[in-house]
Amino acid sequence: MDTDKDPAAENALGGFLRARRAQLRPEDTGLPTSGRRRVPGLRREEVATLAGVSTDYYMRLEQGRERRPSQQILEAVARALQLDDEAVAHLYRVATPTTRRTRRAPRVERVAPHLRRLLDTWSDTPAFVLGHALDILARNRLAGALYAGFTHSDNLLRKTFLDPAAHHFYRDWHRAAESSVATLRRAAGIDAEDPRLWELVGELSMKSAEFRVLWARHDVRGKTREAKLFHHAQVGDLELHYEAFTVNSAPTQQLIVYQAEPGSTSADALALLGSLSAGPGPVQDSTMSAD
């Protein structure tokens, strides 16, 4: 299971390939099934056959002994494992060798003042800024009210896996958990030497068995848009849709904006939450330490 705190100790490509072949059955690929199978998913030799490479070569890929696979090989493996576009992009990232750099010291990830002011002008729309490791770097008042029942307020994954309130707040907790872990796995592929990210992975791996299971699946997904189902202690059920926007002045940050369908019961509930949380002054957010 790939839960090492130090990315240097993780064979990212091998872990990804093993996890993805474990999710495919022979019948999913048109291969015949015969005999008793000791493990779920495809065997190495079956993936090799589907990709048109030798079993020995594919084994070297999984073991981390083949460091420079060609584009043609990666394309063939992606087809064999039936990877979607996000997973193909992740495959290329983890398969591309990079020069090992000196371990970076953590730095403080800050939100620009003009972006903070913009958040504060949206009184009827929950909005917040995420860092590269899903740290919540800034939020407006309504976003603060939406997540008010949580003890952990600094990071989306810590909210989801370490806070008892999460299972009541997320009406489909498993979907929320899978989505957040897949987004973190994507971030790990983009910057494999990110100390903040691996500190977070280490903490969650030690404290949450549910996180360990999902992390080992190597699912990859970026934040784009999605409907979220919440249950808020004060206003009841909410169905909110979010859009994620990259902050061009800080490309590792994302602006997340929620909205309810106009005229819906969720819109009424969100308006009620806004009136309950109304008060003087902007929301104050502590700056997260990250890399």
Short mmCIF file of C-alpha atoms in Angstrom, two decimals:
data_model
loop_
_atom_site.label_atom_id
_atom_site.label_comp_id
_atom_site.label_asym_id
_atom_site.label_seq_id
_atom_site.Cartn_x
_atom_site.Cartn_y
_atom_site.Cartn_z
CA MET A 1 0.00 0.00 0.00
CA ASP A 2 1.46 3.35 -1.04
CA THR A 3 1.10 5.45 2.07
CA ASP A 4 4.70 6.52 2.63
CA LYS A 5 5.20 10.01 3.95
CA ASP A 6 8.29 10.44 1.80
CA PRO A 7 7.55 10.39 -1.93
CA ALA A 8 11.07 9.15 -2.62
CA ALA A 9 10.08 5.89 -0.91
CA GLU A 10 7.06 5.42 -3.17
CA ASN A 11 7.27 3.84 -6.60
CA ALA A 12 4.50 6.06 -7.90
CA LEU A 13 4.29 4.47 -11.35
CA GLY A 14 4.27 0.92 -10.01
CA GLY A 15 1.68 1.71 -7.37
CA PHE A 16 -0.57 3.33 -9.95
CA LEU A 17 -0.29 0.43 -12.42
CA ARG A 18 -0.93 -2.21 -9.76
CA ALA A 19 -3.95 -0.37 -8.42
CA ARG A 20 -5.50 0.14 -11.84
CA ARG A 21 -5.05 -3.43 -13.05
CA ALA A 22 -6.61 -4.63 -9.77
CA GLN A 23 -9.78 -2.75 -10.76
CA LEU A 24 -10.17 -4.55 -14.12
CA ARG A 25 -11.53 -8.05 -14.63
CA PRO A 26 -10.61 -10.24 -17.61
CA GLU A 27 -14.17 -10.07 -18.89
CA ASP A 28 -13.92 -6.25 -18.92
CA THR A 29 -11.16 -6.51 -21.50
CA GLY A 30 -12.36 -9.44 -23.60
CA LEU A 31 -9.82 -11.87 -22.16
CA PRO A 32 -10.92 -15.42 -21.36
CA THR A 33 -11.18 -16.42 -17.71
CA SER A 34 -9.83 -19.77 -16.58
CA GLY A 35 -8.69 -21.28 -13.31
CA ARG A 36 -8.79 -19.91 -9.81
CA ARG A 37 -7.43 -16.38 -9.41
CA ARG A 38 -5.53 -15.58 -6.23
CA VAL A 39 -5.96 -11.82 -6.49
CA PRO A 40 -8.68 -9.59 -7.96
CA GLY A 41 -8.14 -7.89 -11.26
CA LEU A 42 -5.82 -8.59 -14.15
CA ARG A 43 -2.54 -10.45 -13.91
CA ARG A 44 0.67 -8.77 -15.06
CA GLU A 45 0.94 -11.06 -18.05
CA GLU A 46 -2.61 -10.18 -19.10
CA VAL A 47 -1.87 -6.46 -19.06
CA ALA A 48 1.32 -7.15 -21.01
CA THR A 49 -0.65 -9.08 -23.62
CA LEU A 50 -3.23 -6.31 -23.95
CA ALA A 51 -0.49 -3.68 -24.26
CA GLY A 52 1.57 -5.71 -26.75
CA VAL A 53 4.72 -5.81 -24.60
CA SER A 54 6.60 -8.64 -22.97
CA THR A 55 5.65 -9.73 -19.46
CA ASP A 56 9.22 -9.09 -18.34
CA TYR A 57 9.10 -5.51 -19.61
CA TYR A 58 5.76 -4.82 -17.92
CA MET A 59 7.09 -6.30 -14.66
CA ARG A 60 10.04 -3.89 -14.85
CA LEU A 61 7.58 -1.02 -15.22
CA GLU A 62 5.68 -2.02 -12.09
CA GLN A 63 8.87 -2.65 -10.13
CA GLY A 64 10.32 0.73 -11.01
CA ARG A 65 13.24 -0.77 -12.94
CA GLU A 66 12.16 0.70 -16.30
CA ARG A 67 12.68 4.42 -15.83
CA ARG A 68 12.13 5.78 -19.34
CA PRO A 69 9.12 4.15 -21.03
CA SER A 70 8.39 5.57 -24.46
CA GLN A 71 5.24 7.46 -25.34
CA GLN A 72 4.11 4.48 -27.43
CA ILE A 73 4.48 2.14 -24.46
CA LEU A 74 2.56 4.48 -22.17
CA GLU A 75 -0.22 4.84 -24.73
CA ALA A 76 -0.46 1.05 -25.04
CA VAL A 77 -0.56 0.54 -21.28
CA ALA A 78 -3.19 3.28 -20.92
CA ARG A 79 -5.38 1.54 -23.49
CA ALA A 80 -4.88 -1.84 -21.82
CA LEU A 81 -5.92 -0.45 -18.43
CA GLN A 82 -8.81 1.54 -19.96
CA LEU A 83 -7.67 4.80 -18.37
CA ASP A 84 -9.75 7.95 -18.75
CA ASP A 85 -8.19 11.28 -19.71
CA GLU A 86 -7.38 12.31 -16.12
CA ALA A 87 -5.74 8.97 -15.40
CA VAL A 88 -3.74 9.07 -18.67
CA ALA A 89 -2.38 12.51 -17.77
CA HIS A 90 -1.43 11.19 -14.33
CA LEU A 91 0.27 8.15 -15.89
CA TYR A 92 2.48 10.43 -17.99
CA ARG A 93 3.34 12.56 -14.97
CA VAL A 94 4.41 9.69 -12.73
CA ALA A 95 6.24 7.90 -15.57
CA THR A 96 8.34 10.93 -16.53
CA PRO A 97 11.66 10.98 -14.67
CA THR A 98 12.58 14.20 -12.90
CA THR A 99 15.84 15.35 -11.42
CA ARG A 100 15.90 14.74 -7.70
CA ARG A 101 16.11 18.06 -5.87
CA THR A 102 17.13 18.94 -2.34
CA ARG A 103 14.16 18.65 0.00
CA ARG A 104 12.33 21.95 0.04
CA ALA A 105 11.48 23.73 3.24
CA PRO A 106 7.77 24.40 3.80
CA ARG A 107 6.62 27.83 2.72
CA VAL A 108 3.55 29.84 3.56
CA GLU A 109 0.83 29.78 0.91
CA ARG A 110 -0.97 33.12 0.86
CA VAL A 111 -4.13 34.39 -0.79
CA ALA A 112 -3.82 37.74 -2.56
CA PRO A 113 -5.64 40.63 -0.81
CA HIS A 114 -7.75 41.43 -3.88
CA LEU A 115 -9.03 37.84 -3.97
CA ARG A 116 -9.93 38.00 -0.29
CA ARG A 117 -11.86 41.22 -0.92
CA LEU A 118 -13.67 39.56 -3.83
CA LEU A 119 -14.76 36.68 -1.59
CA ASP A 120 -16.16 39.12 0.94
CA THR A 121 -18.37 40.80 -1.67
CA TRP A 122 -20.27 37.55 -2.36
CA SER A 123 -22.77 37.60 0.50
CA ASP A 124 -25.19 35.04 -0.99
CA THR A 125 -22.64 32.58 -2.45
CA PRO A 126 -20.38 30.28 -0.40
CA ALA A 127 -16.85 30.60 -1.79
CA PHE A 128 -13.38 29.65 -0.60
CA VAL A 129 -9.82 29.28 -1.88
CA LEU A 130 -8.03 25.93 -1.79
CA GLY A 131 -4.29 25.38 -1.77
CA HIS A 132 -2.51 22.61 -3.64
CA ALA A 133 -2.98 20.12 -0.76
CA LEU A 134 -6.65 21.11 -0.34
CA ASP A 135 -5.87 23.45 2.54
CA ILE A 136 -8.63 26.03 2.97
CA LEU A 137 -6.68 29.26 2.66
CA ALA A 138 -9.56 31.77 2.74
CA ARG A 139 -13.35 31.70 2.82
CA ASN A 140 -16.20 34.16 2.84
CA ARG A 141 -18.77 34.42 5.61
CA LEU A 142 -21.34 32.12 3.99
CA ALA A 143 -18.74 29.39 3.37
CA GLY A 144 -17.76 29.68 7.02
CA ALA A 145 -21.39 29.27 8.03
CA LEU A 146 -21.83 26.29 5.71
CA TYR A 147 -18.95 24.40 7.38
CA ALA A 148 -19.58 25.79 10.88
CA GLY A 149 -20.17 22.39 12.49
CA PHE A 150 -16.62 21.14 11.92
CA THR A 151 -13.78 21.00 14.43
CA HIS A 152 -11.18 20.67 11.66
CA SER A 153 -11.52 23.78 9.51
CA ASP A 154 -8.13 24.01 7.81
CA ASN A 155 -8.23 21.25 5.16
CA LEU A 156 -10.94 19.47 3.16
CA LEU A 157 -9.47 16.00 3.70
CA ARG A 158 -8.99 16.49 7.42
CA LYS A 159 -12.64 17.59 7.58
CA THR A 160 -13.77 14.53 5.64
CA PHE A 161 -11.73 11.81 7.35
CA LEU A 162 -10.87 13.09 10.83
CA ASP A 163 -13.94 15.08 11.86
CA PRO A 164 -16.95 13.20 13.31
CA ALA A 165 -19.28 15.84 11.82
CA ALA A 166 -18.43 14.78 8.26
CA HIS A 167 -20.65 11.68 8.14
CA HIS A 168 -23.67 13.77 9.12
CA PHE A 169 -22.81 16.79 6.98
CA TYR A 170 -22.12 14.94 3.70
CA ARG A 171 -25.28 13.11 2.70
CA ASP A 172 -23.17 10.94 0.38
CA TRP A 173 -20.02 10.68 2.47
CA HIS A 174 -18.38 7.96 0.37
CA ARG A 175 -18.68 9.99 -2.80
CA ALA A 176 -17.23 13.06 -1.09
CA ALA A 177 -14.39 11.00 0.35
CA GLU A 178 -13.53 9.35 -2.97
CA SER A 179 -13.56 12.68 -4.76
CA SER A 180 -11.27 14.41 -2.26
CA VAL A 181 -8.72 11.57 -2.23
CA ALA A 182 -8.66 11.41 -6.03
CA THR A 183 -7.97 15.15 -6.14
CA LEU A 184 -5.13 14.78 -3.63
CA ARG A 185 -3.66 11.88 -5.66
CA ARG A 186 -3.68 14.11 -8.73
CA ALA A 187 -1.80 16.78 -6.80
CA ALA A 188 0.77 14.18 -5.75
CA GLY A 189 1.38 13.34 -9.40
CA ILE A 190 1.90 17.00 -10.29
CA ASP A 191 4.46 17.65 -7.54
CA ALA A 192 5.86 14.43 -6.11
CA GLU A 193 8.26 16.25 -3.77
CA ASP A 194 5.71 18.45 -2.05
CA PRO A 195 6.43 18.22 1.72
CA ARG A 196 3.06 19.66 2.78
CA LEU A 197 1.18 17.10 0.72
CA TRP A 198 3.14 14.14 2.07
CA GLU A 199 2.83 15.41 5.63
CA LEU A 200 -0.95 15.36 5.11
CA VAL A 201 -0.90 11.89 3.52
CA GLY A 202 1.14 10.59 6.45
CA GLU A 203 -1.25 12.03 9.02
CA LEU A 204 -4.37 10.72 7.29
CA SER A 205 -2.81 7.31 6.69
CA MET A 206 -2.05 6.90 10.39
CA LYS A 207 -5.42 8.14 11.62
CA SER A 208 -7.95 6.88 9.06
CA ALA A 209 -8.31 3.35 7.71
CA GLU A 210 -10.89 4.65 5.22
CA PHE A 211 -8.34 7.08 3.81
CA ARG A 212 -5.72 4.31 3.49
CA VAL A 213 -8.09 2.16 1.43
CA LEU A 214 -9.00 4.99 -0.95
CA TRP A 215 -5.41 6.24 -1.26
CA ALA A 216 -4.25 2.77 -2.29
CA ARG A 217 -6.75 2.77 -5.19
CA HIS A 218 -4.79 5.52 -7.01
CA ASP A 219 -7.95 7.13 -8.40
CA VAL A 220 -7.17 10.47 -10.04
CA ARG A 221 -9.59 13.35 -10.52
CA GLY A 222 -9.31 17.12 -10.58
CA LYS A 223 -11.89 19.55 -9.21
CA THR A 224 -14.05 20.98 -12.00
CA ARG A 225 -17.78 21.02 -11.26
CA GLU A 226 -20.09 18.78 -9.30
CA ALA A 227 -23.30 18.68 -7.29
CA LYS A 228 -22.83 18.23 -3.54
CA LEU A 229 -25.45 17.00 -1.08
CA PHE A 230 -25.18 18.42 2.43
CA HIS A 231 -27.18 18.30 5.65
CA HIS A 232 -26.69 21.44 7.71
CA ALA A 233 -27.62 21.40 11.39
CA GLN A 234 -29.41 24.76 11.16
CA VAL A 235 -31.11 24.79 7.75
CA GLY A 236 -31.45 21.13 6.81
CA ASP A 237 -30.73 19.50 3.44
CA LEU A 238 -28.90 21.39 0.71
CA GLU A 239 -28.00 20.50 -2.86
CA LEU A 240 -25.32 22.89 -4.07
CA HIS A 241 -23.39 22.94 -7.33
CA TYR A 242 -19.81 24.12 -7.39
CA GLU A 243 -17.42 25.38 -10.04
CA ALA A 244 -13.65 25.33 -9.55
CA PHE A 245 -11.52 28.11 -11.06
CA THR A 246 -7.74 28.18 -11.24
CA VAL A 247 -6.29 31.38 -9.75
CA ASN A 248 -4.03 32.58 -12.56
CA SER A 249 -1.94 34.74 -10.24
CA ALA A 250 -1.31 31.66 -8.04
CA PRO A 251 -1.74 28.55 -10.26
CA THR A 252 -1.55 26.10 -7.34
CA GLN A 253 -4.68 27.68 -5.83
CA GLN A 254 -8.31 27.15 -6.80
CA LEU A 255 -11.36 29.30 -6.18
CA ILE A 256 -14.39 27.15 -5.32
CA VAL A 257 -17.83 28.76 -5.72
CA TYR A 258 -21.11 27.11 -4.67
CA GLN A 259 -24.60 28.00 -5.81
CA ALA A 260 -28.11 26.62 -5.42
CA GLU A 261 -30.65 26.18 -8.20
CA PRO A 262 -32.73 29.39 -8.31
CA GLY A 263 -36.16 28.94 -6.77
CA SER A 264 -35.27 25.63 -5.16
CA THR A 265 -35.65 24.63 -1.52
CA SER A 266 -31.85 24.64 -1.35
CA ALA A 267 -31.81 28.28 -2.47
CA ASP A 268 -34.26 29.11 0.33
CA ALA A 269 -32.16 27.21 2.85
CA LEU A 270 -28.98 28.94 1.68
CA ALA A 271 -30.67 32.34 2.00
CA LEU A 272 -31.77 31.44 5.52
CA LEU A 273 -28.22 30.39 6.39
CA GLY A 274 -26.98 33.73 5.06
CA SER A 275 -29.39 35.65 7.26
CA LEU A 276 -28.46 33.58 10.31
CA SER A 277 -24.75 34.21 9.74
CA ALA A 278 -25.01 37.92 8.90
CA GLY A 279 -22.84 40.18 10.98
CA PRO A 280 -20.27 43.00 10.82
CA GLY A 281 -16.81 42.57 9.34
CA PRO A 282 -15.20 40.03 6.99
CA VAL A 283 -14.39 36.45 7.93
CA GLN A 284 -10.86 36.07 9.31
CA ASP A 285 -8.83 33.11 8.06
CA SER A 286 -5.52 31.90 9.34
CA THR A 287 -2.84 31.43 6.68
CA MET A 288 -1.91 27.80 6.11
CA SER A 289 1.68 26.58 6.23
CA ALA A 290 2.32 24.63 3.03
CA ASP A 291 4.81 24.11 0.26
#
